[in-house]
Short mmCIF file of C-alpha atoms in Angstrom, two decimals:
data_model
loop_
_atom_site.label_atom_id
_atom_site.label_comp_id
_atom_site.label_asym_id
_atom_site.label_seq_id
_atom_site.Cartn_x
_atom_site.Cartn_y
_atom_site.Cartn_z
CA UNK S 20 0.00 0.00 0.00
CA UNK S 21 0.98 3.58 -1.00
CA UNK S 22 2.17 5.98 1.67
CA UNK S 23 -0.35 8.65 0.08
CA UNK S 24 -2.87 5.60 0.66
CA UNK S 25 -1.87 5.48 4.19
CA UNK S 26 -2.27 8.83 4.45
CA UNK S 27 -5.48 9.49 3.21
CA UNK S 28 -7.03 6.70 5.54
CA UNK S 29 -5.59 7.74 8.84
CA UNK S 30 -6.80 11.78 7.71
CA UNK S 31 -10.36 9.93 7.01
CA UNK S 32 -10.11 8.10 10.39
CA UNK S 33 -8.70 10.74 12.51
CA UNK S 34 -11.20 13.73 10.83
CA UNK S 35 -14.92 13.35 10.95
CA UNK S 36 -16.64 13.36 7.78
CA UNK S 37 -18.20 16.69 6.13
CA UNK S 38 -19.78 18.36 2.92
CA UNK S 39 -17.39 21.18 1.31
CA UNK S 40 -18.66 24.15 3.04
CA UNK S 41 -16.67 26.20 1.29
CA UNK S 42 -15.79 29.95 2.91
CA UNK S 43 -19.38 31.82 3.20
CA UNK S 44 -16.88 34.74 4.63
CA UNK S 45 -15.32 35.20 0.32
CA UNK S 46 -18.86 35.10 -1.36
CA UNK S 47 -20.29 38.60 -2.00
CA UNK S 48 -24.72 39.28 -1.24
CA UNK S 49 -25.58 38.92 -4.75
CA UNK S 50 -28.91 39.71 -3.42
CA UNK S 51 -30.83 43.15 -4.32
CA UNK S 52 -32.81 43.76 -1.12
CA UNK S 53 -35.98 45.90 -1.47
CA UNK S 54 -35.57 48.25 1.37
CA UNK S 55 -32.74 49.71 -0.44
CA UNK S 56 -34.47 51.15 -3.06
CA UNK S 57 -34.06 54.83 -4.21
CA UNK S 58 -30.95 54.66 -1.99
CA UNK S 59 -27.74 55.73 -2.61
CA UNK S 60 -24.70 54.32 -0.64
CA UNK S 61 -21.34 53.99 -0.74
CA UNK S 62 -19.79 50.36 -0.50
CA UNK S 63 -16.55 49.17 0.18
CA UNK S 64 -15.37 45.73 0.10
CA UNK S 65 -11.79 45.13 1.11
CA UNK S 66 -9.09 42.56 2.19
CA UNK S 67 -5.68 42.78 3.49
CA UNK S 68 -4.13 39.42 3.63
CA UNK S 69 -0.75 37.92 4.00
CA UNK S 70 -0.36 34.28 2.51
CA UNK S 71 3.21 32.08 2.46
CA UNK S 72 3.79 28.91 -0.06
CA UNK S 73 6.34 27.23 1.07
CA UNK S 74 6.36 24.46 -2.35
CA UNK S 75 8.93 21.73 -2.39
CA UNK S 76 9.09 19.36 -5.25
CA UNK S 77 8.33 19.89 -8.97
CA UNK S 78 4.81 20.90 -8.98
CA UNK S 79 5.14 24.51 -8.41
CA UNK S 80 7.15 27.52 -7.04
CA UNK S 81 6.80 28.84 -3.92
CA UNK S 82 6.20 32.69 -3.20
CA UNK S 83 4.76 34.90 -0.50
CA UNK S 84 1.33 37.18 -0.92
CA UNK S 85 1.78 39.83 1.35
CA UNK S 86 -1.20 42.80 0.07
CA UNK S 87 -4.63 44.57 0.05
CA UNK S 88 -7.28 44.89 -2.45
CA UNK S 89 -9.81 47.65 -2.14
CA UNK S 90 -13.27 48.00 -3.80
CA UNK S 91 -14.85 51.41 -3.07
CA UNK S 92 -18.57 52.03 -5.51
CA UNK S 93 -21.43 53.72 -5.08
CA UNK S 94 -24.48 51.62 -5.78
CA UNK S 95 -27.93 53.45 -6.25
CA UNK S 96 -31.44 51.12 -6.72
CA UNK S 97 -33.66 53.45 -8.55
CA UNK S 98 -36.52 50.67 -8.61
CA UNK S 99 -37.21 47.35 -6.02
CA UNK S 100 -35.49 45.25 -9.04
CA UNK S 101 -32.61 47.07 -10.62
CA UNK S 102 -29.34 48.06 -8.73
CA UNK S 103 -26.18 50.48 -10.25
CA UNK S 104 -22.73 49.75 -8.94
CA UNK S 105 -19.79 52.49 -10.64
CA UNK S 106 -16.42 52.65 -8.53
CA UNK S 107 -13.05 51.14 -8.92
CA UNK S 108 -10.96 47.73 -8.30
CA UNK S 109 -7.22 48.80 -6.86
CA UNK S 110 -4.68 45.61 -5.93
CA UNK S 111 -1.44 46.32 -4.14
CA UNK S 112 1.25 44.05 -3.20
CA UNK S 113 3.74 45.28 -0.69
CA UNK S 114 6.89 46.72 -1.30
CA UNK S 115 6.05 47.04 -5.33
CA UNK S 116 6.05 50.38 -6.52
CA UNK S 117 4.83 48.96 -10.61
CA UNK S 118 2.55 46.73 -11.89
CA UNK S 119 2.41 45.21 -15.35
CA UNK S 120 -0.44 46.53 -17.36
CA UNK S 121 -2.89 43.50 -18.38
CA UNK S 122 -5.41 41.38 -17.51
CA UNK S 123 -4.66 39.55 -13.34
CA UNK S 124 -4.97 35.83 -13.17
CA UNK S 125 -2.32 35.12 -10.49
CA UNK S 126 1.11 36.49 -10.18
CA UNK S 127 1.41 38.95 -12.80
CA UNK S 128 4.48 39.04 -15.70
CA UNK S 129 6.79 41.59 -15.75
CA UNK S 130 5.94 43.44 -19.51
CA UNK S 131 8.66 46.11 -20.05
CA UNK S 132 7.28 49.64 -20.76
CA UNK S 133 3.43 48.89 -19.73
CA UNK S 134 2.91 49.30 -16.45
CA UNK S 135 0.90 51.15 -13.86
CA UNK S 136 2.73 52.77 -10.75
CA UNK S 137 1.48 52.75 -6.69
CA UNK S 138 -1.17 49.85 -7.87
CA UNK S 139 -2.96 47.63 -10.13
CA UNK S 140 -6.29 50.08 -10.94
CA UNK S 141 -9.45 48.36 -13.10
CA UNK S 142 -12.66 50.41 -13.24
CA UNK S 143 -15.48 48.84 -11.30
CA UNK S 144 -19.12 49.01 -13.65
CA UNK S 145 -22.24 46.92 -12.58
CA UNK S 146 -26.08 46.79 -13.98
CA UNK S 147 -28.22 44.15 -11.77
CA UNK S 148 -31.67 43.08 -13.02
CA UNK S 149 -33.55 41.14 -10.59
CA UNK S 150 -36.95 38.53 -12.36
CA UNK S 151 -38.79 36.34 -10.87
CA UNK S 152 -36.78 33.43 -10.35
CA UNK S 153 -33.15 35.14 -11.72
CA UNK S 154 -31.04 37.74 -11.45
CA UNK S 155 -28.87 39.12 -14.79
CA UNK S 156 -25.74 40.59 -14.07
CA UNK S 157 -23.98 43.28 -16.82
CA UNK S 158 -20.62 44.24 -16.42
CA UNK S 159 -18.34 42.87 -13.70
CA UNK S 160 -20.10 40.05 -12.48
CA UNK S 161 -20.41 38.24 -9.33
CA UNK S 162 -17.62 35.96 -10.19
CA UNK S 163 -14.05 34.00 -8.32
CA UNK S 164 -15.37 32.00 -5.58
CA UNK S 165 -19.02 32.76 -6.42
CA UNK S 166 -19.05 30.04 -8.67
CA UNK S 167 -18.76 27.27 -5.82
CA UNK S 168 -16.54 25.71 -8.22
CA UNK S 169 -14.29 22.78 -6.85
CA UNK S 170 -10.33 23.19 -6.00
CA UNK S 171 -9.66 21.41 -9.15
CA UNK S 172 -11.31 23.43 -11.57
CA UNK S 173 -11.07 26.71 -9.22
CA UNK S 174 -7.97 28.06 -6.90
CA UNK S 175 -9.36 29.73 -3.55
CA UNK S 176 -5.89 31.56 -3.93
CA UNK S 177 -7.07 33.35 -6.94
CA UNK S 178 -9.78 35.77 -4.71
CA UNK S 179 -6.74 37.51 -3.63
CA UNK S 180 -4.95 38.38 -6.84
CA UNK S 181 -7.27 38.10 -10.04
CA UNK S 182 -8.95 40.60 -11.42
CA UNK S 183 -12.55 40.91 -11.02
CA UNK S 184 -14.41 39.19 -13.72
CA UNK S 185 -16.37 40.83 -16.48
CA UNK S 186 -19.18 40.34 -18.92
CA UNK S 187 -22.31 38.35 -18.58
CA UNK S 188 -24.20 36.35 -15.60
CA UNK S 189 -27.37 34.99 -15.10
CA UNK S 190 -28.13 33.04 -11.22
CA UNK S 191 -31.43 31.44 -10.82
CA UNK S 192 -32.33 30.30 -7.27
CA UNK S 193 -35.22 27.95 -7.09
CA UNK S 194 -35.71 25.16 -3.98
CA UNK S 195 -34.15 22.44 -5.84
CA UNK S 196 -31.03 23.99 -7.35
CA UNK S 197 -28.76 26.94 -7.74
CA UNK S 198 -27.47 27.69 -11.00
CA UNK S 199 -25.35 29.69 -12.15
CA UNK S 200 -23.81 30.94 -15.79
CA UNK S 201 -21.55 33.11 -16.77
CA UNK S 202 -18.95 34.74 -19.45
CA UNK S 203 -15.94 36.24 -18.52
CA UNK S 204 -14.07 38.57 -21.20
CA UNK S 205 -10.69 38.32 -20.21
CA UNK S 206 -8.68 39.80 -23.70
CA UNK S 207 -10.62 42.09 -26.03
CA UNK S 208 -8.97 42.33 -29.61
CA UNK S 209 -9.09 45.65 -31.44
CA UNK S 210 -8.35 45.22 -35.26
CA UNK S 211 -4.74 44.07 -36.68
CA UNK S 212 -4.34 43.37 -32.78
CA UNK S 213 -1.58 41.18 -31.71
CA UNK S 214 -2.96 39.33 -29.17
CA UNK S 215 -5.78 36.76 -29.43
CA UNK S 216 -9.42 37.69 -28.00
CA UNK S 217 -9.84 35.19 -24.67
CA UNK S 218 -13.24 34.79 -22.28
CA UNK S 219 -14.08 32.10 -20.62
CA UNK S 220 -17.71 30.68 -20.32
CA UNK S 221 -18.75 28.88 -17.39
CA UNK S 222 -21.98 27.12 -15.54
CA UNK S 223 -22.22 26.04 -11.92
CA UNK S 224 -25.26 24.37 -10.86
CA UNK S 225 -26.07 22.83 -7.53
CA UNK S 226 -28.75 20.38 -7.55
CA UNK S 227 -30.62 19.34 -3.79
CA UNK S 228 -31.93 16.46 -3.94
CA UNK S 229 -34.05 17.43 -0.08
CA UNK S 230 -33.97 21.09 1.57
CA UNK S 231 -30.00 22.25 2.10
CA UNK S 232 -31.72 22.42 5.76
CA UNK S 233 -32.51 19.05 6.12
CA UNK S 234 -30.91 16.61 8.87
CA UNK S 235 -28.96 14.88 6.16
CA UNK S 236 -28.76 17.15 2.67
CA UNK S 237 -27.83 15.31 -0.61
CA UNK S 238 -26.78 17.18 -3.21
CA UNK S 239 -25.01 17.22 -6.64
CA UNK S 240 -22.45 19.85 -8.04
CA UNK S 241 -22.39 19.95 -11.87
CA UNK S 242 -19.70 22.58 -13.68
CA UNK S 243 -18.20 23.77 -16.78
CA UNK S 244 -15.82 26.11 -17.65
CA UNK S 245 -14.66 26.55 -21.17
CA UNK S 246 -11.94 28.90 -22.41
CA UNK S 247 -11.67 30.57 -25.79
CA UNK S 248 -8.38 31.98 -27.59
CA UNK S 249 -8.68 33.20 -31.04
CA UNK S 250 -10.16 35.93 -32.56
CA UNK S 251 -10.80 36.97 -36.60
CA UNK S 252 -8.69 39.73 -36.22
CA UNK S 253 -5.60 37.50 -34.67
CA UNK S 254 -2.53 38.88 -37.17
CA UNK S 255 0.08 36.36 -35.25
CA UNK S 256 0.58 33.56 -37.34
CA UNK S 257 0.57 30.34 -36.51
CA UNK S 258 -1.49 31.25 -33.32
CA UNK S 259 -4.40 28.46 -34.18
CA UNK S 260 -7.97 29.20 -32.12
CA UNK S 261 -7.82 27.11 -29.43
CA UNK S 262 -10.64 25.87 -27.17
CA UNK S 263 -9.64 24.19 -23.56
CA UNK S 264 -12.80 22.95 -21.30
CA UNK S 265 -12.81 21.95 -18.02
CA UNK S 266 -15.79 20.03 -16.47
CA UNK S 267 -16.85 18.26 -12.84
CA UNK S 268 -20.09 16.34 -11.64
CA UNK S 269 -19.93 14.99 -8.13
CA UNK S 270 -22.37 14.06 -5.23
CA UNK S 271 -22.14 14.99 -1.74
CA UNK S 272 -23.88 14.80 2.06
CA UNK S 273 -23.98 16.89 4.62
CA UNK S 274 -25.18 15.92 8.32
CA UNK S 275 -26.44 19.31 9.47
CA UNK S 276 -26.07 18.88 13.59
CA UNK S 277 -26.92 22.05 14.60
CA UNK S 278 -25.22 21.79 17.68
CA UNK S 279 -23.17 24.70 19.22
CA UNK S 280 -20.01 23.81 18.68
CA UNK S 281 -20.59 20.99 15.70
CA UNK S 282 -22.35 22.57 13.08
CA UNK S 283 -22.02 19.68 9.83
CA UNK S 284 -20.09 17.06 9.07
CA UNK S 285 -20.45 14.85 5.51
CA UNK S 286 -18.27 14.04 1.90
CA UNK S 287 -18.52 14.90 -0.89
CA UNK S 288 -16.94 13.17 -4.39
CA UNK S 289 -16.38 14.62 -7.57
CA UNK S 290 -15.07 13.34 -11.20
CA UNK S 291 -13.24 15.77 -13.05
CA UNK S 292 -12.61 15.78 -16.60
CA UNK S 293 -10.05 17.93 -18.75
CA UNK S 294 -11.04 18.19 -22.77
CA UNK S 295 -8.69 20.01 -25.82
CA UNK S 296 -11.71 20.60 -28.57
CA UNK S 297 -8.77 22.98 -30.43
CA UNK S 298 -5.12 23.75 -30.41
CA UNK S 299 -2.41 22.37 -29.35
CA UNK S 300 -1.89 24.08 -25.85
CA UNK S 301 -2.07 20.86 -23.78
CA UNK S 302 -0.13 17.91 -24.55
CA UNK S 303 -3.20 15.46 -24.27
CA UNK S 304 -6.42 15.76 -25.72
CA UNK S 305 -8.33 14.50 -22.80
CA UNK S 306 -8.13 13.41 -18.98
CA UNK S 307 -10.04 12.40 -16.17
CA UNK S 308 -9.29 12.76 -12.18
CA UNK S 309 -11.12 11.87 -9.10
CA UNK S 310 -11.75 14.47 -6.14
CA UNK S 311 -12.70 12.83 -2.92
CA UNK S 312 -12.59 14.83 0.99
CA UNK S 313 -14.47 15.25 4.00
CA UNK S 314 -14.67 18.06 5.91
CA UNK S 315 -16.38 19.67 9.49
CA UNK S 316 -17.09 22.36 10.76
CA UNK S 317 -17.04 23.20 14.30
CA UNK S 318 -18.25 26.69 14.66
CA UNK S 319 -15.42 29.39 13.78
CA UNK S 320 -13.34 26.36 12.71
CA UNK S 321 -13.28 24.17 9.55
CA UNK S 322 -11.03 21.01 9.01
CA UNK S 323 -10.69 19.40 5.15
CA UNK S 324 -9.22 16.23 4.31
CA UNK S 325 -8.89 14.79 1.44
CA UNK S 326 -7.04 12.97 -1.80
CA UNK S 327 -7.11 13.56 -5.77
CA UNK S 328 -5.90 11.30 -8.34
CA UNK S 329 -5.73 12.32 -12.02
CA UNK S 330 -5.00 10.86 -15.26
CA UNK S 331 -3.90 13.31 -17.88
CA UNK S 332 -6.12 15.72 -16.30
CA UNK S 333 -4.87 19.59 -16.54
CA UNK S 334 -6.57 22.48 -15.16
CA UNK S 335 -7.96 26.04 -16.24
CA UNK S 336 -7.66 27.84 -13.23
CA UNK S 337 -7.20 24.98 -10.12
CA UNK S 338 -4.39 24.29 -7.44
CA UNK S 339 -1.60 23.17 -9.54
CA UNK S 340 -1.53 20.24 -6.62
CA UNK S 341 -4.60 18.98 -8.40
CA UNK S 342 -3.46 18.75 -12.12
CA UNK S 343 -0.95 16.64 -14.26
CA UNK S 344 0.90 19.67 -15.63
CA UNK S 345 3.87 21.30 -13.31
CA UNK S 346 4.04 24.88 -13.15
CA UNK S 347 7.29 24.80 -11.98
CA UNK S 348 9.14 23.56 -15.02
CA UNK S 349 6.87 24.49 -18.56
CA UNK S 350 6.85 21.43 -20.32
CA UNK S 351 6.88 18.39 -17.69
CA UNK S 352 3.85 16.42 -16.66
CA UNK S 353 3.12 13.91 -13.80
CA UNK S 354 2.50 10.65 -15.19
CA UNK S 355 -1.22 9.58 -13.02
CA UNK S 356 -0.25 12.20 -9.99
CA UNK S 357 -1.73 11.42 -6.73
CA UNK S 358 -2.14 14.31 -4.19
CA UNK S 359 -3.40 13.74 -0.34
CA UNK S 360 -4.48 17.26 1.49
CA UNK S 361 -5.46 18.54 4.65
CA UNK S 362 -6.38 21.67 5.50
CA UNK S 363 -7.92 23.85 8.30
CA UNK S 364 -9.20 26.98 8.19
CA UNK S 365 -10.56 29.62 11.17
CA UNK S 366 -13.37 32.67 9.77
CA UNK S 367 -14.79 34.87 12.51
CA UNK S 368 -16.92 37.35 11.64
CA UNK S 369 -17.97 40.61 13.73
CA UNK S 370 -20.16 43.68 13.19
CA UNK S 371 -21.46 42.21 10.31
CA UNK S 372 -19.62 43.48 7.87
CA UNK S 373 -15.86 42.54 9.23
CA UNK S 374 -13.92 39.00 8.95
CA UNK S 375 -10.31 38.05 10.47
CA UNK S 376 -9.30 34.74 9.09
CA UNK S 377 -6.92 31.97 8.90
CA UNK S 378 -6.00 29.27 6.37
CA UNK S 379 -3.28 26.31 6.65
CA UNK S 380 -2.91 23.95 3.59
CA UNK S 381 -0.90 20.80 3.98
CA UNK S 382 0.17 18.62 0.29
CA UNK S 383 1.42 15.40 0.08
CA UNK S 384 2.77 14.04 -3.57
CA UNK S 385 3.12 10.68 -4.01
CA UNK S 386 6.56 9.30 -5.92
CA UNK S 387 5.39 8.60 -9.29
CA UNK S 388 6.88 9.29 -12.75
CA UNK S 389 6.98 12.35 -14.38
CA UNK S 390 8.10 13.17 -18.06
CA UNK S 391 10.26 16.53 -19.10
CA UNK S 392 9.31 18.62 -22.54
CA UNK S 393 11.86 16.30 -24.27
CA UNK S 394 10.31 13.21 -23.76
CA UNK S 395 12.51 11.91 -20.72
CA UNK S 396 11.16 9.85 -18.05
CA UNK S 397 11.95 10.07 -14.28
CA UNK S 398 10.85 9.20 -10.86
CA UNK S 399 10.02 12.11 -8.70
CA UNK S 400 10.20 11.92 -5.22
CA UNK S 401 7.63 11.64 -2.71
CA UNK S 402 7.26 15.68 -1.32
CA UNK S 403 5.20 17.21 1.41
CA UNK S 404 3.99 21.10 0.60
CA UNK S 405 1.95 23.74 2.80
CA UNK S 406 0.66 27.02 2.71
CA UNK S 407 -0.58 29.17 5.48
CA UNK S 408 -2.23 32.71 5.38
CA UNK S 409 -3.89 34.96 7.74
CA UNK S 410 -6.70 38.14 6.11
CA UNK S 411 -8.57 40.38 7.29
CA UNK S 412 -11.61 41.23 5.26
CA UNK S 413 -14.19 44.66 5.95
CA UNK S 414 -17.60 45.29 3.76
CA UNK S 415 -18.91 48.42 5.34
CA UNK S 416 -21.57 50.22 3.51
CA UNK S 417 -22.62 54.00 4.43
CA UNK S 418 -26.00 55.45 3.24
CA UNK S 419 -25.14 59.02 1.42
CA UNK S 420 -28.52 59.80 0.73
CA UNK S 421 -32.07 58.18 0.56
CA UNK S 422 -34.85 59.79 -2.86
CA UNK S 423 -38.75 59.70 -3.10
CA UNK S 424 -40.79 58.61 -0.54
CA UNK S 425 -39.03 55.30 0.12
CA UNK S 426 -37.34 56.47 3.54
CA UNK S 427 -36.00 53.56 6.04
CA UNK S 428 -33.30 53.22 8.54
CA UNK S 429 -30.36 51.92 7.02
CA UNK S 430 -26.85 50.74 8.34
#
């Protein structure tokens, strides 16, 4: 038996078993509450955090996050169904004085001449329409850990340094399931451009088998994400469209014990798949992995264990922990990598509108073979990885002024 095998079951034995409950403390109200209409206020959502990777191995670098983001608007409702958001998007790391002008993912590149100075600025434009049974978002959308996506397919890390995402969303809430779509234009191509035109479309959808209150919730997540590089007015040539999907469908419980200290416990499983439809990008065509963990939560606390194993599987936008591709070295990929995690995390939140937080991420690689960019094979050795980070996260809102005859006490 496998140490990573070993590992896994004495996690499993020594953690009770949960559903994902993800961090309720990183997802924004997407919700456009009535008593705030003909209101104008001004909102700002903001979180200074401090986060250490400390990567051995030959899955990725390691590198420290020590910043802020800050995301000041003014939002106005001028009916009990549509809300305006207009303000700004700022990201600064400490002790850097420039920032490379383009579009955020993760740690930005280093571009020469095009660069911003004192921090990374994006405008900040939103149109909300609220319907019956969804809500259509314009403009930057509700987007990074919104989506409930899973670690493979979606890296926590990336709510502190990518850009907020733009374009098109539509989230209908019904008893039985939450879904969500979305487009995200991440490139826009002017003509005789040199750079292709890339978005991403995506869909999330939750489906509940019984009430998400129930004793014992079932449940099934169901995702997509699909990227897009191409363009008709691409003028780099041999740059072919390419087309790269990512995909997961899972089931899960949860044991809601609605106790004071224990609040759930349950699993959750997912399948993820990888798929190349164009280009050339990835050096397989297709690949599958499995996601399995368990997880509790015991009030402020919340401890995750679990184990991936993929086959020719690369992600979009996951924990390079959870794909065959290193990110390390361009070029070399894990031959069926196998990845045991743990992690613990601590969210307490105050005043409403204020969060201090804590997150600890523990990796364990199993020795398997791994082949370079030129074809050669090796055995790489069996490495341990973690992470830990500490944030502090505010959302205050002020009322500036209220119109009409709608007049209530605010916050």
């Amino acid at each position: 038996m496998s140490r990573i095998t070993l590992f896994f079951l004495t996690a499993l034995m020594a953690l009770p078993a949960a559903a994902q409950t993800g961090r309720p403390e990183m997802l924004d109200d997407d919700r456009i509450m009535p008593h705030e209409t003909q209101t104008l206020q001004l909102k700002v959502d903001n979180m200074f955090f401090f986060k250490d990777n400390e990567y051995d191995g030959n899955v990725q670098k390691g590198y420290s996050l020590p910043g802020v983001w800050i995301r000041p608007r003014l939002t106005y409702q001028p009916t009990r169904r549509l809300r305006l958001e207009v303000g700004l998007h700022a990201l600064a790391y400490h002790g850097a004085n420039k920032y490379p002008n383009y579009a955020y993912q993760d740690i930005g590149t280093w571009k020469g001449s095009q660069y911003q100075r004192g921090a990374h600025v994006l405008p900040f434009l939103r149109a909300q329409l609220k319907l019956k049974h969804a809500d259509l978002v314009f403009g930057d959308i509700y987007g990074q850990s919104n989506h409930r996506l899973v670690t493979p397919l979606y890296d926590p890390e990336l709510d502190l340094t990518s850009d907020p995402e733009a374009g098109f969303q539509a989230i209908v809430r019904r008893p039985h399931t939450r879904f969500d779509a979305w487009i995200n234009w991440q490139s826009y191509q002017f003509e005789t451009d040199t750079h292709q035109e890339v978005f991403t479309l995506g869909m999330s959808d939750i489906v509940y088998y019984n009430a998400p209150h129930s004793r014992l919730h079932v449940y099934s997540p169901i995702q997509l994400l699909g990227q897009h590089r191409g363009g008709e007015q691409d003028t780099i040539a041999g740059n072919s469209v390419q087309t790269l999907v990512n995909g997961a469908v899972g089931l899960g419980l949860k044991w809601n014990a609605r106790r004071c200290v224990l609040r759930s416990m349950g699993l959750e499983a997912d399948v993820v798949g990888s798929y190349q439809q164009s280009g050339q990008l990835w050096p397989h065509d297709a690949g599958v992995g499995v996601f399995a963990r368990a997880s509790v939560q015991l009030s402020d606390f919340g401890l995750h264990a679990g184990y991936f194993y993929g086959h020719r599987f690369v992600s979009l936008y996951g924990n390079s922990f959870f794909s065959t591709l290193s990110t390390k070295t361009p070029g070399t990929e894990f031959i069926d990598p196998q990845t045991a995690f743990f992690t613990a995390d601590y969210a307490h939140t105050f005043a409403r509108h204020y969060t201090l937080g804590f997150s600890f991420n523990y990796y364990y690689t199993d020795r398997r073979p791994m082949r370079s960019a030129g074809g050669d094979v090796s055995l790489s050795n069996a490495r341990s990885a973690f992470s830990a980070g500490v944030y502090f996260k505010a959302s205050p809102s002020f009322v500036l002024k209220r119109f009409g005859a709608h007049r209530r006490h605010g916050h």
